[in-house]
CSV table of C-alpha atoms in Angstrom, one decimal:
chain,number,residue,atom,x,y,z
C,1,UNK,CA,-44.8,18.4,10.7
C,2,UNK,CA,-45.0,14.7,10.0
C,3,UNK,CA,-45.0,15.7,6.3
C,4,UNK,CA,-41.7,17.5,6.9
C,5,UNK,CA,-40.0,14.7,8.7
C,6,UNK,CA,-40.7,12.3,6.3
C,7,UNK,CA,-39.0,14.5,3.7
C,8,UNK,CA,-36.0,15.0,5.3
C,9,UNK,CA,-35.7,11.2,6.3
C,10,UNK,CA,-35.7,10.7,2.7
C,11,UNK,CA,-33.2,13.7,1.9
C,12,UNK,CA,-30.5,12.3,4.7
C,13,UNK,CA,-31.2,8.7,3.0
C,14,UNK,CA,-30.0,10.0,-0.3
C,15,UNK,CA,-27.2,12.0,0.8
C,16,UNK,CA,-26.0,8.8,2.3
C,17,UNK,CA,-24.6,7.1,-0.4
C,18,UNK,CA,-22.9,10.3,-1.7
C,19,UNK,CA,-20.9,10.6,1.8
C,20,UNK,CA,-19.9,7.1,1.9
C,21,UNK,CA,-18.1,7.4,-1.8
C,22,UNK,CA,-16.4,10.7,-0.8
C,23,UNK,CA,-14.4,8.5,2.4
C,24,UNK,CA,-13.1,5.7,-0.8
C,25,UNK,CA,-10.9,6.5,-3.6
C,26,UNK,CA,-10.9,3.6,-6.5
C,27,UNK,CA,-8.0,2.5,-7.9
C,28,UNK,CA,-8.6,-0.5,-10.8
C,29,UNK,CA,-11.8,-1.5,-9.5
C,30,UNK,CA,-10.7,-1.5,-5.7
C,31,UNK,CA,-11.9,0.5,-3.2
C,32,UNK,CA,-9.4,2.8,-0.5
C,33,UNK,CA,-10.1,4.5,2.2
C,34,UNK,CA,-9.4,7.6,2.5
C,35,UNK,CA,-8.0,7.3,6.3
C,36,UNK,CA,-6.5,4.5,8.3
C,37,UNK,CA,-5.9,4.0,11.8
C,38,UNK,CA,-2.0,2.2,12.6
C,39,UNK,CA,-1.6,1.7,16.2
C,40,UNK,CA,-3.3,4.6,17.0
C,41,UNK,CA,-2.1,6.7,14.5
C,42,UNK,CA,-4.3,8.2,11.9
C,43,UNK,CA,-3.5,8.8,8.0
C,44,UNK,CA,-4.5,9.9,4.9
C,45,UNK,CA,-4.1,8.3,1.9
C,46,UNK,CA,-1.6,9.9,-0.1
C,47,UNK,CA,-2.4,8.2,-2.9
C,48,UNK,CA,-3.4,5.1,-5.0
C,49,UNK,CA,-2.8,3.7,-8.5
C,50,UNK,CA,-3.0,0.3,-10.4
C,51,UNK,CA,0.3,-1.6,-10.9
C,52,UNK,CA,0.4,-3.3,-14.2
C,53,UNK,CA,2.0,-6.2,-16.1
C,54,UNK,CA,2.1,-5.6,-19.8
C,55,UNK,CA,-2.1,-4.5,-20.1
C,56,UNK,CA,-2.8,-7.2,-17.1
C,57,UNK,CA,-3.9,-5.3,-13.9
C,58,UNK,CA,-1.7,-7.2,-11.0
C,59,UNK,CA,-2.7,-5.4,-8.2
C,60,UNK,CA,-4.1,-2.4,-6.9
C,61,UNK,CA,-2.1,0.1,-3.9
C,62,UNK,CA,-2.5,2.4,-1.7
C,63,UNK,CA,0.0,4.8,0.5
C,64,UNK,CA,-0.8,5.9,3.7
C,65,UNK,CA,0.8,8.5,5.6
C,66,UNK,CA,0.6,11.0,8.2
C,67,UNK,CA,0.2,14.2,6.0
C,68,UNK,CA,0.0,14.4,2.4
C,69,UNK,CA,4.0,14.5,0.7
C,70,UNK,CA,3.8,14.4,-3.2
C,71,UNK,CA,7.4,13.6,-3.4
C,72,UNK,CA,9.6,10.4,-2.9
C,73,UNK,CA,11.8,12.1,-0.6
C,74,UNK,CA,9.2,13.3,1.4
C,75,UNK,CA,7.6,9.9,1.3
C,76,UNK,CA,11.4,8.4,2.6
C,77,UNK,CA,11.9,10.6,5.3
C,78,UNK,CA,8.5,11.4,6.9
C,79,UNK,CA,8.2,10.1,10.5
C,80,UNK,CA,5.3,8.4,12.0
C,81,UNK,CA,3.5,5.4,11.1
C,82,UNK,CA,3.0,4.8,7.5
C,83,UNK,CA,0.8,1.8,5.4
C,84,UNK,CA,0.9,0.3,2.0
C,85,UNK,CA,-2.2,-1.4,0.9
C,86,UNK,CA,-2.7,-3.9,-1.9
C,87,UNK,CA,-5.5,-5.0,-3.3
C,88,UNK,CA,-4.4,-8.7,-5.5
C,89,UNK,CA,-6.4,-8.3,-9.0
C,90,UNK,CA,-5.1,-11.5,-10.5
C,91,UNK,CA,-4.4,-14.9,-8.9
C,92,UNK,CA,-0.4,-14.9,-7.8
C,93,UNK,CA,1.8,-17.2,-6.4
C,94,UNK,CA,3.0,-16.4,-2.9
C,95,UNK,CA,6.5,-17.3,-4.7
C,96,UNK,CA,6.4,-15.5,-7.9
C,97,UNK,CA,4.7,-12.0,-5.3
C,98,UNK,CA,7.4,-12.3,-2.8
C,99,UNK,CA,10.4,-12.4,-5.9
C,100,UNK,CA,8.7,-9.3,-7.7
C,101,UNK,CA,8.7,-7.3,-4.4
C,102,UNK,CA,12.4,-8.6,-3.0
C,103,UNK,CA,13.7,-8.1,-6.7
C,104,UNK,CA,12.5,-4.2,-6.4
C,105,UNK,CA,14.1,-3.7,-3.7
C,106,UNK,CA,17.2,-4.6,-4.5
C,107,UNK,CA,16.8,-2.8,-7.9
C,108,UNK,CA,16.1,0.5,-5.9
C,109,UNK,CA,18.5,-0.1,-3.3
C,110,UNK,CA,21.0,2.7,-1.5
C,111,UNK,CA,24.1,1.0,-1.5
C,112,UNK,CA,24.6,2.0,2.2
C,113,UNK,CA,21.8,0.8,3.1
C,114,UNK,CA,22.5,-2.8,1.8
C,115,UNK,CA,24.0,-4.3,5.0
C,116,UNK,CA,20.7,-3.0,7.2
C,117,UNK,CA,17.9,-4.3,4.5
C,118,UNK,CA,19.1,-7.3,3.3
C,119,UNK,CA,18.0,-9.5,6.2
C,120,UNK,CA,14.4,-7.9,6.2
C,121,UNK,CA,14.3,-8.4,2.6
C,122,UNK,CA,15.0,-12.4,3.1
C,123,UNK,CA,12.2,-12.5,5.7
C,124,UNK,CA,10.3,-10.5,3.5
C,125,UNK,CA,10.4,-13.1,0.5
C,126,UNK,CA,10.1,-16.1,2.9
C,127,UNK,CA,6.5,-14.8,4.1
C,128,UNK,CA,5.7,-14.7,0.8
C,129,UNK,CA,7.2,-18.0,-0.3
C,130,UNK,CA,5.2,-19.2,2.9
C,131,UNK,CA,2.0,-18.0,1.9
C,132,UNK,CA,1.8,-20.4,-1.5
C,133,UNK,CA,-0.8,-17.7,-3.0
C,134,UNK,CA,-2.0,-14.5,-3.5
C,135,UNK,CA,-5.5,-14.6,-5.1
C,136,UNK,CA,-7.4,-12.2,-6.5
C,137,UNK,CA,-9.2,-10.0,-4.0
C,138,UNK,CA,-7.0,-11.0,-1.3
C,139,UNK,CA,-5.7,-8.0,0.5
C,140,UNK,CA,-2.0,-7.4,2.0
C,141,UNK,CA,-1.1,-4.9,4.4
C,142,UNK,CA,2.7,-3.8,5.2
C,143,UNK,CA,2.5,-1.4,8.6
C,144,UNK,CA,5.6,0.4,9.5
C,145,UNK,CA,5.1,1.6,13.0
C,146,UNK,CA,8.1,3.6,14.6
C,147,UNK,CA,10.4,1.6,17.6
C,148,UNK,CA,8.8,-1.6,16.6
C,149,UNK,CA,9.1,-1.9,13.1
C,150,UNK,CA,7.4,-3.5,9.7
C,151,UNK,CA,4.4,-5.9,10.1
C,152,UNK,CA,2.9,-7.9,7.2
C,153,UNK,CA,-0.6,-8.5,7.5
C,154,UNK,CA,-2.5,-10.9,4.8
C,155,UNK,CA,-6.6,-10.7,4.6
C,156,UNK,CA,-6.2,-9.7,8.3
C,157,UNK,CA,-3.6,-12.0,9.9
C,158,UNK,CA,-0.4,-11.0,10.8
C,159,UNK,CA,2.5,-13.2,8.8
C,160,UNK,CA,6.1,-13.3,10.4
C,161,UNK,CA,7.7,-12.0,12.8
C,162,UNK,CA,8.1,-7.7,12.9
C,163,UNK,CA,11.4,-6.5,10.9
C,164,UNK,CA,12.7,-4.3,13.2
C,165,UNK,CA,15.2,-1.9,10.7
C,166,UNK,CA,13.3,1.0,9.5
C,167,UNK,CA,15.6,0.9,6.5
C,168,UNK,CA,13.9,-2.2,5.4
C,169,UNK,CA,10.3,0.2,4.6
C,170,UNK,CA,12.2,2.6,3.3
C,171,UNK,CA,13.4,0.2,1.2
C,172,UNK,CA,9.7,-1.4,0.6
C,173,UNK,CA,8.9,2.2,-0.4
C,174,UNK,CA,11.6,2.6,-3.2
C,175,UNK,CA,9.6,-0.6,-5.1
C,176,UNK,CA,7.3,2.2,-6.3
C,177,UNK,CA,8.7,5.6,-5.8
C,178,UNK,CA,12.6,4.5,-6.0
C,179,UNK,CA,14.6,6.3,-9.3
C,180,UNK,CA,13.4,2.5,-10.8
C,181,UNK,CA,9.4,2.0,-9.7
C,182,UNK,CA,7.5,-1.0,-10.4
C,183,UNK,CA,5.8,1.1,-12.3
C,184,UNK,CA,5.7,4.8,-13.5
C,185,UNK,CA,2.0,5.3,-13.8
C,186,UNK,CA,1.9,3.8,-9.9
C,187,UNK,CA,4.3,6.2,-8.8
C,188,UNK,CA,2.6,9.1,-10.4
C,189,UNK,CA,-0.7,8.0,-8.6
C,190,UNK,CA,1.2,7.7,-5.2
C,191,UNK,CA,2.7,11.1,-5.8
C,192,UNK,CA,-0.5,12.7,-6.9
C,193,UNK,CA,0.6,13.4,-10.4
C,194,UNK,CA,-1.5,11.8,-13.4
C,195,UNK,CA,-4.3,9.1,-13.3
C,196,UNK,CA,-2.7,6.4,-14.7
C,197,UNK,CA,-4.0,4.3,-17.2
C-alpha cells in the first residue's frame, strides 16, 4: 500500500510540469497564458506572435478574447471584454512605444471613425510619453471592458485615466490586424495562421 502511494506521489509529481506548460503558449521567449480573467470576464487567448523590427525582436503579444475568431472582422466586432498583452523584449523609450502604436493607428484608421478615436489616441501617446521607458521584460496590458472603456495597465499599475470610446480599441486592434499590421507574421499568429518567424 505504502509502496503504491509512494509511486503515484511520484507519477502526479511528474505530470505536473507537463500540465503547467499546456495552460502557456510561448511567443519569442515569453510566456502567455492561455486564459485571462478582465473584470470578471474570462478569455482565451486567441493568439500570440513576436512583432519584429528588421531581425530585432521588439516585443512579444498576445490577444485575448471571449471565444476563439481567426479573422480581423471577427476580432473588430466581437463583444465582451477583450485584452492585448505585451511582453517588451528590447529596452524602449516610453516616447519612441507610444509614437509606434499612435502612428498605427492612424495608418489603419476608418475614416469615420476619425472624429471618435482621435482623442483616445492623444491620451494614448501621452501615457506613453509619460512613462519615459519600456524595458525589456516589462509587461503592458491594454483591457477593453464594455460601458467603461480602455485601461492601460504597466507591470501591474494602472496608467491614465479610462478612454471611454470603444472605437478607440478597435482602433488599437487595427495596429495588428488592420489592412496595414505592424507586422504580417504578428497578424498571422493572432489569427491563428502560420508560426511566424
Amino acid at each position: 500500500m505504502l509502496l503504491r502511494r509512494a509511486a503515484l506521489t511520484v507519477l502526479l509529481s511528474l505530470a505536473l510540469p507537463f500540465t503547467a506548460q499546456a495552460q502557456t503558449v510561448e511567443a519569442g521567449g515569453a510566456k502567455f497564458e492561455t486564459s485571462a480573467d478582465v473584470a470578471g470576464q474570462k478569455l482565451v487567448l486567441n493568439g500570440a506572435g513576436v512583432r519584429y523590427r528588421a531581425v530585432f525582436k521588439v516585443y512579444a503579444a498576445g490577444l485575448y478574447l471571449k471565444a476563439k475568431a481567426d479573422t480581423p472582422d471577427a476580432i473588430i466586432k466581437m463583444d465582451g471584454a477583450k485584452r492585448v498583452q505585451i511582453r517588451m523584449l528590447r529596452d524602449v523609450s516610453g516616447k519612441d512605444l507610444g509614437k509606434a502604436f499612435t502612428d498605427a493607428m492612424q495608418k489603419n484608421m476608418l475614416p469615420e471613425d476619425r472624429a471618435k478615436t482621435i482623442n483616445g489616441i492623444f491620451k494614448f501617446g501621452q501615457i506613453f510619453a509619460d512613462l519615459k521607458n519600456a524595458p525589456s521584460g516589462s509587461l503592458i496590458q491594454v483591457d477593453f471592458v464594455p460601458g467603461t472603456g480602455s485601461q492601460v495597465v504597466f507591470d501591474g499599475k494602472a496608467q491614465g485615466e479610462v478612454i471611454k470610446e470603444p472605437e478607440f480599441y478597435n482602433a488599437l486592434l487595427r495596429i495588428w490586424v488592420g489592412e496595414h499590421p505592424a507586422d504580417d507574421n504578428l497578424k498571422d499568429a493572432w489569427l491563428g495562421k502560420g508560426k511566424g518567424r
